[in-house]
């Protein structure tokens, strides 16, 4: 085994932003519903019940790379 090396997995869900906005708009059109309804459908299965912001993903990434997370070993971190 390698000593001193850590590997973590960040499982990132739907992140709010332009790319997801376009996806939601396409889903709304295909399902013939309002954009708000399509967004609700996408976030319904999300543990937080909302979209994750890119800054939240960045915060987890920075924390995992910091000394503050030095005792965290081989974890799957869900940012959803």
C-alpha positions as a LaTeX table, in Angstrom:
\begin{tabular}{lrrr}
\hline
Residue & $x$ (\AA) & $y$ (\AA) & $z$ (\AA) \\
\hline
Unk1 & 0.00 & 0.00 & 0.00 \\
Unk2 & 1.00 & 3.58 & $-0.62$ \\
Unk3 & 1.48 & 5.51 & 2.62 \\
Unk4 & 0.61 & 9.19 & 2.73 \\
Unk5 & $-1.45$ & 9.26 & $-0.46$ \\
Unk6 & $-5.19$ & 9.83 & $-0.29$ \\
Unk7 & $-7.86$ & 9.27 & $-2.88$ \\
Unk8 & $-11.34$ & 10.68 & $-2.49$ \\
Unk9 & $-14.31$ & 10.59 & $-4.82$ \\
Unk10 & $-16.59$ & 13.57 & $-5.14$ \\
Unk11 & $-19.97$ & 12.46 & $-6.44$ \\
Unk12 & $-21.39$ & 15.66 & $-7.85$ \\
Unk13 & $-25.06$ & 15.99 & $-8.67$ \\
Unk14 & $-26.79$ & 18.56 & $-10.82$ \\
Unk15 & $-24.95$ & 21.88 & $-10.46$ \\
Unk16 & $-26.81$ & 25.12 & $-11.09$ \\
Unk17 & $-25.55$ & 27.06 & $-14.09$ \\
Unk18 & $-25.93$ & 27.75 & $-17.79$ \\
Unk19 & $-25.38$ & 24.17 & $-18.95$ \\
Unk20 & $-28.03$ & 22.80 & $-16.58$ \\
Unk21 & $-30.39$ & 25.66 & $-17.45$ \\
Unk22 & $-30.25$ & 24.59 & $-21.10$ \\
Unk23 & $-30.85$ & 20.96 & $-20.13$ \\
Unk24 & $-33.85$ & 21.90 & $-17.99$ \\
Unk25 & $-35.29$ & 24.00 & $-20.82$ \\
Unk26 & $-34.96$ & 21.04 & $-23.21$ \\
Unk27 & $-36.59$ & 18.72 & $-20.68$ \\
Unk28 & $-39.44$ & 21.18 & $-20.16$ \\
Unk29 & $-40.04$ & 21.39 & $-23.91$ \\
Unk30 & $-39.94$ & 17.61 & $-24.35$ \\
Unk31 & $-42.28$ & 17.03 & $-21.41$ \\
Unk32 & $-44.48$ & 19.99 & $-22.36$ \\
Unk33 & $-44.28$ & 21.53 & $-18.89$ \\
Unk34 & $-43.11$ & 24.87 & $-17.50$ \\
Unk35 & $-39.40$ & 25.25 & $-16.75$ \\
Unk36 & $-40.11$ & 25.48 & $-13.00$ \\
Unk37 & $-41.92$ & 22.14 & $-13.14$ \\
Unk38 & $-39.04$ & 20.51 & $-15.04$ \\
Unk39 & $-36.61$ & 21.83 & $-12.44$ \\
Unk40 & $-38.77$ & 20.44 & $-9.63$ \\
Unk41 & $-38.76$ & 17.05 & $-11.31$ \\
Unk42 & $-34.97$ & 17.10 & $-11.60$ \\
Unk43 & $-34.44$ & 18.10 & $-7.97$ \\
Unk44 & $-37.12$ & 15.75 & $-6.59$ \\
Unk45 & $-34.63$ & 12.91 & $-6.25$ \\
Unk46 & $-31.96$ & 15.16 & $-4.78$ \\
Unk47 & $-31.30$ & 14.77 & $-1.04$ \\
Unk48 & $-31.19$ & 18.56 & $-0.63$ \\
Unk49 & $-34.27$ & 19.14 & $-2.77$ \\
Unk50 & $-32.42$ & 21.87 & $-4.69$ \\
Unk51 & $-29.63$ & 22.35 & $-7.16$ \\
Unk52 & $-26.09$ & 22.52 & $-5.86$ \\
Unk53 & $-24.16$ & 25.73 & $-6.50$ \\
Unk54 & $-20.72$ & 25.54 & $-8.10$ \\
Unk55 & $-19.21$ & 27.29 & $-5.07$ \\
Unk56 & $-20.43$ & 24.44 & $-2.87$ \\
Unk57 & $-18.58$ & 21.93 & $-5.04$ \\
Unk58 & $-15.48$ & 24.12 & $-4.93$ \\
Unk59 & $-15.69$ & 24.41 & $-1.13$ \\
Unk60 & $-15.71$ & 20.62 & $-0.74$ \\
Unk61 & $-12.80$ & 20.27 & $-3.17$ \\
Unk62 & $-10.71$ & 22.88 & $-1.37$ \\
Unk63 & $-11.53$ & 21.37 & 2.02 \\
Unk64 & $-10.54$ & 17.87 & 0.87 \\
Unk65 & $-7.21$ & 19.23 & $-0.37$ \\
Unk66 & $-6.55$ & 21.11 & 2.88 \\
Unk67 & $-4.90$ & 20.06 & 6.12 \\
Unk68 & $-8.35$ & 20.29 & 7.75 \\
Unk69 & $-9.26$ & 17.04 & 5.99 \\
Unk70 & $-5.99$ & 15.26 & 6.75 \\
Unk71 & $-7.77$ & 12.55 & 8.78 \\
Unk72 & $-10.28$ & 11.81 & 6.01 \\
Unk73 & $-9.25$ & 8.64 & 4.17 \\
Unk74 & $-10.73$ & 7.14 & 1.02 \\
Unk75 & $-14.26$ & 8.51 & 1.24 \\
Unk76 & $-17.00$ & 9.08 & $-1.30$ \\
Unk77 & $-18.25$ & 12.61 & $-0.70$ \\
Unk78 & $-21.67$ & 13.28 & $-2.20$ \\
Unk79 & $-22.22$ & 16.91 & $-3.21$ \\
Unk80 & $-25.82$ & 16.71 & $-4.38$ \\
\hline
\end{tabular}
